[in-house]
mmCIF file of C-alpha atoms in Angstrom:
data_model
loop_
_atom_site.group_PDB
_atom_site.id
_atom_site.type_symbol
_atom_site.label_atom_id
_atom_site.label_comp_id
_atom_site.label_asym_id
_atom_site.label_seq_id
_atom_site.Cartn_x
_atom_site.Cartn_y
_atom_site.Cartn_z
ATOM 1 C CA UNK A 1 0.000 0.000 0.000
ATOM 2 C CA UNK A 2 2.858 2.558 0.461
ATOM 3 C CA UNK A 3 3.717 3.559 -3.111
ATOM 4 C CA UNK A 4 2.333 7.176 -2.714
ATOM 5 C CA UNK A 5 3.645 10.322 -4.503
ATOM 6 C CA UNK A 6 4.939 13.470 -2.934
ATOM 7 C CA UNK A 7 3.864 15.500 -5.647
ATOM 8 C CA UNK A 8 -0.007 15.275 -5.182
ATOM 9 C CA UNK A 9 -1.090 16.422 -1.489
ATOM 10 C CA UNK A 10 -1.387 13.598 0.897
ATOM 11 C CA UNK A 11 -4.477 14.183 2.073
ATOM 12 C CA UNK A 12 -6.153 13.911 -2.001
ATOM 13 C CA UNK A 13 -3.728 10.949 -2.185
ATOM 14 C CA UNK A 14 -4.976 9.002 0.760
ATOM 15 C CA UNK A 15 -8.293 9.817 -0.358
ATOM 16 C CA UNK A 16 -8.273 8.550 -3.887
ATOM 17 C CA UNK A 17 -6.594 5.334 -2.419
ATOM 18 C CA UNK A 18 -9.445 4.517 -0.119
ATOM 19 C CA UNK A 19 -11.735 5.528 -2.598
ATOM 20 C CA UNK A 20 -10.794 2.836 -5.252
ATOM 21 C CA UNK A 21 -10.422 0.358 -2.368
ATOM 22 C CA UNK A 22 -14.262 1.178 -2.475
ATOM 23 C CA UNK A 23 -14.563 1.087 -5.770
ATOM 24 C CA UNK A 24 -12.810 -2.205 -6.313
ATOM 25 C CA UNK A 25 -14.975 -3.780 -3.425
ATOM 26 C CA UNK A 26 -11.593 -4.385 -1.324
ATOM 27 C CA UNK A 27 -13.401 -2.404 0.967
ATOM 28 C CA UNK A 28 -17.560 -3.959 1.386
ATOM 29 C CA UNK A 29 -20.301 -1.951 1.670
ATOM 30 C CA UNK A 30 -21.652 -2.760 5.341
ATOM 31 C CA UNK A 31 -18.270 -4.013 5.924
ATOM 32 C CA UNK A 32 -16.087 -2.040 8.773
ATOM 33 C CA UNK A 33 -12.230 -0.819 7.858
ATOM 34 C CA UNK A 34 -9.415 -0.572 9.941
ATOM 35 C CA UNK A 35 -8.576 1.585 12.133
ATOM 36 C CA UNK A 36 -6.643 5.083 11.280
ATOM 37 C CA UNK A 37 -3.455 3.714 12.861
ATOM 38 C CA UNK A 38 -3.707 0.723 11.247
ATOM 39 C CA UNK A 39 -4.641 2.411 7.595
ATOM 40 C CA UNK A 40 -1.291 5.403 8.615
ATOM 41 C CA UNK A 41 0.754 2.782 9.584
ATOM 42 C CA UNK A 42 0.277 1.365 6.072
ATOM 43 C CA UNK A 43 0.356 3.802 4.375
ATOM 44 C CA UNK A 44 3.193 5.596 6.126
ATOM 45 C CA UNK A 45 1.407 9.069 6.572
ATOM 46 C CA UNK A 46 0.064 10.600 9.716
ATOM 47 C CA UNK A 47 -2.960 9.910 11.289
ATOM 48 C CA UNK A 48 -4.012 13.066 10.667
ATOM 49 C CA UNK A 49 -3.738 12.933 7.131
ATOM 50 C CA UNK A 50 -5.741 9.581 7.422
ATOM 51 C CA UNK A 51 -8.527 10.774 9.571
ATOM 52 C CA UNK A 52 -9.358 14.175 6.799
ATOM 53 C CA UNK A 53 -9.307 11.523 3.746
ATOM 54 C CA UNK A 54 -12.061 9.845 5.878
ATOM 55 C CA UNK A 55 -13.950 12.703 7.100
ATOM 56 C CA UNK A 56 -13.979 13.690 3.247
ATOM 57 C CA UNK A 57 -15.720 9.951 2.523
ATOM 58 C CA UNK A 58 -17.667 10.745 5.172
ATOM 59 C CA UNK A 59 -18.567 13.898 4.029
ATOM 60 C CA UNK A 60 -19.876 12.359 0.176
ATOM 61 C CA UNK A 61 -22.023 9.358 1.989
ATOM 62 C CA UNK A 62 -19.034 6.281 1.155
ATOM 63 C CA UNK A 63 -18.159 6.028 4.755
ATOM 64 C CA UNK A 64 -19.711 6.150 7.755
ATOM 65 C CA UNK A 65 -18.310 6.996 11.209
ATOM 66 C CA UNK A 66 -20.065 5.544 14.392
ATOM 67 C CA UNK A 67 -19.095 6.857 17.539
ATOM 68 C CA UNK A 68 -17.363 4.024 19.513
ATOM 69 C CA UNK A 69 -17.364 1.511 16.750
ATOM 70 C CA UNK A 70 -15.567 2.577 13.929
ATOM 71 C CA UNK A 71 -16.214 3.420 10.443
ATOM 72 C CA UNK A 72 -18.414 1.543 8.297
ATOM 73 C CA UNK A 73 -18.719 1.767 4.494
ATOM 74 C CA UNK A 74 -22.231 2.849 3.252
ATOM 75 C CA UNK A 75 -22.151 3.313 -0.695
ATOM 76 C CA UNK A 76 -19.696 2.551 -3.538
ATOM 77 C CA UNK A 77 -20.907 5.522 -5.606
ATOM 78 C CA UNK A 78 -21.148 9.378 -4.537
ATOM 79 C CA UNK A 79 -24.615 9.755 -5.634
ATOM 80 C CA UNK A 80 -25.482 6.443 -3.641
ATOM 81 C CA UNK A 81 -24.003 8.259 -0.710
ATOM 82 C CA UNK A 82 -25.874 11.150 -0.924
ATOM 83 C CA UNK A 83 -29.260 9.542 -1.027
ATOM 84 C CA UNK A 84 -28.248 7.099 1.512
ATOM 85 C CA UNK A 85 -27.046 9.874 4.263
ATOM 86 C CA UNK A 86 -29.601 12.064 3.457
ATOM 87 C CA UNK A 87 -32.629 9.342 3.414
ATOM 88 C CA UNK A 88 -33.549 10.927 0.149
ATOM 89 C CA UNK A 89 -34.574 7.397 -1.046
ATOM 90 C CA UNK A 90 -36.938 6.379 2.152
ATOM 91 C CA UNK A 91 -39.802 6.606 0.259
ATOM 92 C CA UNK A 92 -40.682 4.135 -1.988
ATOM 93 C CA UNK A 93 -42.804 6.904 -3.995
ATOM 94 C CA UNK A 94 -40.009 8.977 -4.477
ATOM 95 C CA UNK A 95 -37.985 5.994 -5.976
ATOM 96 C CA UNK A 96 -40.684 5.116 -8.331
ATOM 97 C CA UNK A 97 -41.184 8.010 -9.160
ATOM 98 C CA UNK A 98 -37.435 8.722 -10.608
ATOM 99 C CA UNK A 99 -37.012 5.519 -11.868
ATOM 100 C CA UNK A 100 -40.458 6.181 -14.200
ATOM 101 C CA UNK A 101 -38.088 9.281 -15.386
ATOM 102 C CA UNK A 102 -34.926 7.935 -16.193
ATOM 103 C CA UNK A 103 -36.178 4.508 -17.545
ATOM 104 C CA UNK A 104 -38.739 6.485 -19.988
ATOM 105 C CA UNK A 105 -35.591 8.594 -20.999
ATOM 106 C CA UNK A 106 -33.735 5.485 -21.777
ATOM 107 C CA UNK A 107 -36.916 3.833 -23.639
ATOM 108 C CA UNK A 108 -37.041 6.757 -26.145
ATOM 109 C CA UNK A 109 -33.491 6.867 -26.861
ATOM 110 C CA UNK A 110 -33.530 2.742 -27.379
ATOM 111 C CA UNK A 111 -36.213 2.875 -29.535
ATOM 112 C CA UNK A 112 -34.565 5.897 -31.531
ATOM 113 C CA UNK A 113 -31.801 3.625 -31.748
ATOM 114 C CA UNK A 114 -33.576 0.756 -33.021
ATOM 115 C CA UNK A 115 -35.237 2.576 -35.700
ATOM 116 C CA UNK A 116 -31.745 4.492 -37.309
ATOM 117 C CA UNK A 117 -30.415 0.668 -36.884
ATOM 118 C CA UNK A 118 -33.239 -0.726 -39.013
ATOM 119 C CA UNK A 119 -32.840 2.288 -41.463
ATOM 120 C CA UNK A 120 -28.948 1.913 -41.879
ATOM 121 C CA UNK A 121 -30.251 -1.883 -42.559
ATOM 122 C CA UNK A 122 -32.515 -1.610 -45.195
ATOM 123 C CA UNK A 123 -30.065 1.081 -46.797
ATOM 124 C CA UNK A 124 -27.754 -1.813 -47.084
ATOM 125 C CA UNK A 125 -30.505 -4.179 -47.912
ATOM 126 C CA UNK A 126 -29.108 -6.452 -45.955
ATOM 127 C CA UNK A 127 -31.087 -8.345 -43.010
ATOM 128 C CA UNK A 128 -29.689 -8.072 -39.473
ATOM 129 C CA UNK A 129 -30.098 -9.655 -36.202
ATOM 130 C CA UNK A 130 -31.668 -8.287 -32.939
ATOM 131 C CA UNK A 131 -29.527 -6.130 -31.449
ATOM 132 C CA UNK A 132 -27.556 -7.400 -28.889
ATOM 133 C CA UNK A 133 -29.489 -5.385 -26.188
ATOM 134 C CA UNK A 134 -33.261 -6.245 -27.484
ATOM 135 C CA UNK A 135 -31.860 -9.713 -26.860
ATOM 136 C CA UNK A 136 -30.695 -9.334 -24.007
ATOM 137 C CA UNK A 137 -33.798 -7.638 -22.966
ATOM 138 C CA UNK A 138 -36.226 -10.520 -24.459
ATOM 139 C CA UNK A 139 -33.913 -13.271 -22.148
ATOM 140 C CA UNK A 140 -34.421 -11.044 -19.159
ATOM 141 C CA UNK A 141 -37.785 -11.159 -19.614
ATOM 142 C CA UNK A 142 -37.964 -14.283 -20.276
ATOM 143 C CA UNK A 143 -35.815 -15.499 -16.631
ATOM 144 C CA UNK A 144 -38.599 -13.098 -15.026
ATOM 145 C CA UNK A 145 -41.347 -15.108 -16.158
ATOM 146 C CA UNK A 146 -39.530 -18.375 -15.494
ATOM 147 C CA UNK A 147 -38.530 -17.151 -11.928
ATOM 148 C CA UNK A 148 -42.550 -16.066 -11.125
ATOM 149 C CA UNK A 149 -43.671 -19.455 -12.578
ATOM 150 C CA UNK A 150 -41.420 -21.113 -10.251
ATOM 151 C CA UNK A 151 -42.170 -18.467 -7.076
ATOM 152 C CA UNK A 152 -38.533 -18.081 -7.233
ATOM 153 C CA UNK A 153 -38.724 -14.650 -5.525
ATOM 154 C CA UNK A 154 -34.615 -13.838 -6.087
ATOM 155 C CA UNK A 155 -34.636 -15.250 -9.049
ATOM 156 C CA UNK A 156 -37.487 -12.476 -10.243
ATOM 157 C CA UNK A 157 -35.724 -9.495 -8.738
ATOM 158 C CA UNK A 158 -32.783 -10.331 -10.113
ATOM 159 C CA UNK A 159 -34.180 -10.702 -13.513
ATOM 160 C CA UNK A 160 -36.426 -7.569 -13.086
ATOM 161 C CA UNK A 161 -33.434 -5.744 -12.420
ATOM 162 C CA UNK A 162 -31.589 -6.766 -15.299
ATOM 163 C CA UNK A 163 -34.226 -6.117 -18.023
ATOM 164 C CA UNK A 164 -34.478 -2.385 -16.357
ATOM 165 C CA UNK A 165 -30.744 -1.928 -16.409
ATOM 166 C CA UNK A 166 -31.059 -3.555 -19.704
ATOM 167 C CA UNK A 167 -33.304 -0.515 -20.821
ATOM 168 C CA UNK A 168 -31.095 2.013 -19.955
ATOM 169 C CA UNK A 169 -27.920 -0.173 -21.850
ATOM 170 C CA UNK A 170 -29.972 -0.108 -25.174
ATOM 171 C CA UNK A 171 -30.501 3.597 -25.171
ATOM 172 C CA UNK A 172 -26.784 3.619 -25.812
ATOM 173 C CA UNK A 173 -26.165 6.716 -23.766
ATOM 174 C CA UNK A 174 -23.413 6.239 -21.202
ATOM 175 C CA UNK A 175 -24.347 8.998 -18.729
ATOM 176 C CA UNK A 176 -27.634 7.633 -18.398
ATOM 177 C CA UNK A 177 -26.264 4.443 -17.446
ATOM 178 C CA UNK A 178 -23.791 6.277 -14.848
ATOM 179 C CA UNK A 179 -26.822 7.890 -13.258
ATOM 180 C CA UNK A 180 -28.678 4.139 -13.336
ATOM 181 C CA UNK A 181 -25.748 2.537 -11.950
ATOM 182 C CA UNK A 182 -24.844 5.188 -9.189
ATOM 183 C CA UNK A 183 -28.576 4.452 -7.635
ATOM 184 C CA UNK A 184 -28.843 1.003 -8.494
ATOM 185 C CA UNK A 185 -28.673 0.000 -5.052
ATOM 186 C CA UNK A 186 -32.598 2.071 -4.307
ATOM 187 C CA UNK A 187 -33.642 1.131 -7.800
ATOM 188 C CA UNK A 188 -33.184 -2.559 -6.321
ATOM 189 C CA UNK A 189 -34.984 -2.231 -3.223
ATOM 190 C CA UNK A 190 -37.762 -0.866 -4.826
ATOM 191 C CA UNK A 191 -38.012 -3.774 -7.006
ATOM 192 C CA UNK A 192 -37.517 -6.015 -3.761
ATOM 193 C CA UNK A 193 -40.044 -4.158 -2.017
ATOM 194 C CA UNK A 194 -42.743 -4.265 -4.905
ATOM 195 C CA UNK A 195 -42.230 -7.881 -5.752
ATOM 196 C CA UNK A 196 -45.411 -9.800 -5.254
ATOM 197 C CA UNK A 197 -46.549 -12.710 -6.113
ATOM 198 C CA UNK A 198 -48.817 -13.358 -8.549
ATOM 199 C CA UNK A 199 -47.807 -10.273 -10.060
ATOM 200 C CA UNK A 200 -49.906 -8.158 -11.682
ATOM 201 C CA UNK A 201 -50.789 -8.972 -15.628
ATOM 202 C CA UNK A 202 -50.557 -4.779 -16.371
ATOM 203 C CA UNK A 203 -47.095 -4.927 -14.844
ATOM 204 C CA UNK A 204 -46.145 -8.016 -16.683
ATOM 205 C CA UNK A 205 -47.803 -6.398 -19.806
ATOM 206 C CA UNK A 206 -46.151 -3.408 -19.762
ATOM 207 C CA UNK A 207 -42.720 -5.117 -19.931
ATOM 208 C CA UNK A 208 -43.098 -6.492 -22.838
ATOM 209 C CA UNK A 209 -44.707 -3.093 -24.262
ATOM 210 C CA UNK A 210 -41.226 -1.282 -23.633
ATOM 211 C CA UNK A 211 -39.548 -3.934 -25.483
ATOM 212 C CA UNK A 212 -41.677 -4.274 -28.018
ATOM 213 C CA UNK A 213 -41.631 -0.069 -28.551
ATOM 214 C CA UNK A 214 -37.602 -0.602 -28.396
ATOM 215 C CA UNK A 215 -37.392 -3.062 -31.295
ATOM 216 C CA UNK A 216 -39.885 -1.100 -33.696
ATOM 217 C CA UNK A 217 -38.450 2.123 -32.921
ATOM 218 C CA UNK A 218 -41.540 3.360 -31.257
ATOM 219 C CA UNK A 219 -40.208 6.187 -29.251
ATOM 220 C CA UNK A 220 -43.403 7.479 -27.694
ATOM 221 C CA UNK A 221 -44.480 3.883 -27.386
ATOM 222 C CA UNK A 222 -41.459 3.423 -25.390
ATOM 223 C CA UNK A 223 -41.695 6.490 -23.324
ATOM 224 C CA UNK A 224 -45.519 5.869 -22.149
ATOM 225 C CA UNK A 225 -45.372 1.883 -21.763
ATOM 226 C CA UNK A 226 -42.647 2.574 -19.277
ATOM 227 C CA UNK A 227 -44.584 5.734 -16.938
ATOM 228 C CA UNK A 228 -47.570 2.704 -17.537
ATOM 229 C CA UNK A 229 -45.164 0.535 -15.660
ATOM 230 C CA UNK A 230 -44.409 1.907 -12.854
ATOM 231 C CA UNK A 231 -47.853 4.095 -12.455
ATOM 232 C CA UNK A 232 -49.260 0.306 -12.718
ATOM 233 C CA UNK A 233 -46.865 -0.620 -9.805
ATOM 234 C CA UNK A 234 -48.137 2.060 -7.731
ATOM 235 C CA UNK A 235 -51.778 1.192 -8.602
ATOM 236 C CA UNK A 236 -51.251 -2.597 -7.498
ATOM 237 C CA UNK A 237 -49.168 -1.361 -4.622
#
């Protein structure tokens, strides 16, 4: 661990370092890190130094300090972080509510990308594939319905929250999928928390609508099957 510079100042150094540790999941979210004279001694810096590159963790929601027990991390992502420390995300409504935004975003921009895919095709009159990400899409879908048959409750959320990630892949935009990633971890739970069994048919409808919008290049399609989702999962809810 000691290869730091003297060029940079310490204290961004130190910070960076246990920020990728983070990052790289050296460092578990829930999990508790060592101790500042452990992490100085290791690093061969003060413990001063140590203690401001965790107070600025702290500070962005990745760590937390509890008083007589250490520091614990929270959230692999700055944006995580916030919404975690500041209990943005308590409410489920809330969640819903910005994952009906950025999912619709990503729906429109898939479907654009669908349709200038199929035009480039037919300009080359040659026949193509699916895209990799309407198939990937179609096989989430398809482990979601396998998992409900089965009442295999992990098995759905996982695949739920694939196809949705999934959504935001295919519109081909990487910020969007920064932003997706970065809350990921609420986006879950809210799947976790709305997963019932037997689910509702207008739920399980409107999944297929978004793909089906995607791979026709229905843009508006796209953007209103997904606000149908999750206004139907509020409905059932």
């Amino acid at each position: 661990m000691r290869d730091l510079v003297r060029q940079a100042p310490l204290v961004l150094q130190v910070t960076e370092r246990f920020r990728e540790l983070i990052r790289r999941g050296e460092w578990a979210v829930g999990a508790r890190i060592p101790g500042e004279h452990q992490l100085a001694g290791e690093l061969g810096v003060s413990r001063g130094t140590v203690r401001e590159a965790l107070r600025a963790l702290s500070t962005t929601g990745l760590l937390e300090p509890r008083i007589g027990d250490g520091t614990y991390v929270r959230a692999t992502d700055e944006i995580t972080g916030v919404l975690v420390r500041d209990e943005v995300a308590a409410g489920l409504t809330v969640v819903l509510d910005a994952r009906a935004g950025l999912e619709a975003a990503a729906a429109r921009l898939a479907a654009r990308q669908a349709k200038s895919d199929a035009v480039a095709a037919a300009r080359l009159a040659a026949r193509q594939a699916k895209s990799d990400a309407v198939a990937a899409l179609e096989d989430a879908l398809a482990a979601r319905a396998a998992a409900h048959e089965a009442r295999d409750r992990a098995g759905y959320v996982a695949a739920d929250a694939a196809f949705h990630r999934g959504v935001v892949v295919a519109s081909g935009n990487p910020l969007l999928l920064r932003l997706f990633d970065a809350v990921e971890g609420v986006i879950h739970q809210s799947i976790e928390d709305t997963a019932v069994f037997p689910e509702d048919p207008d739920v399980r409808d409107a999944h297929a609508a978004i793909v089906r919008a995607i791979r026709t290049g229905d843009a508006e399609g796209a953007v209103a099957a997904s606000y149908g989702l999750i206004d139907g999962v509020k409905e059932y809810m």
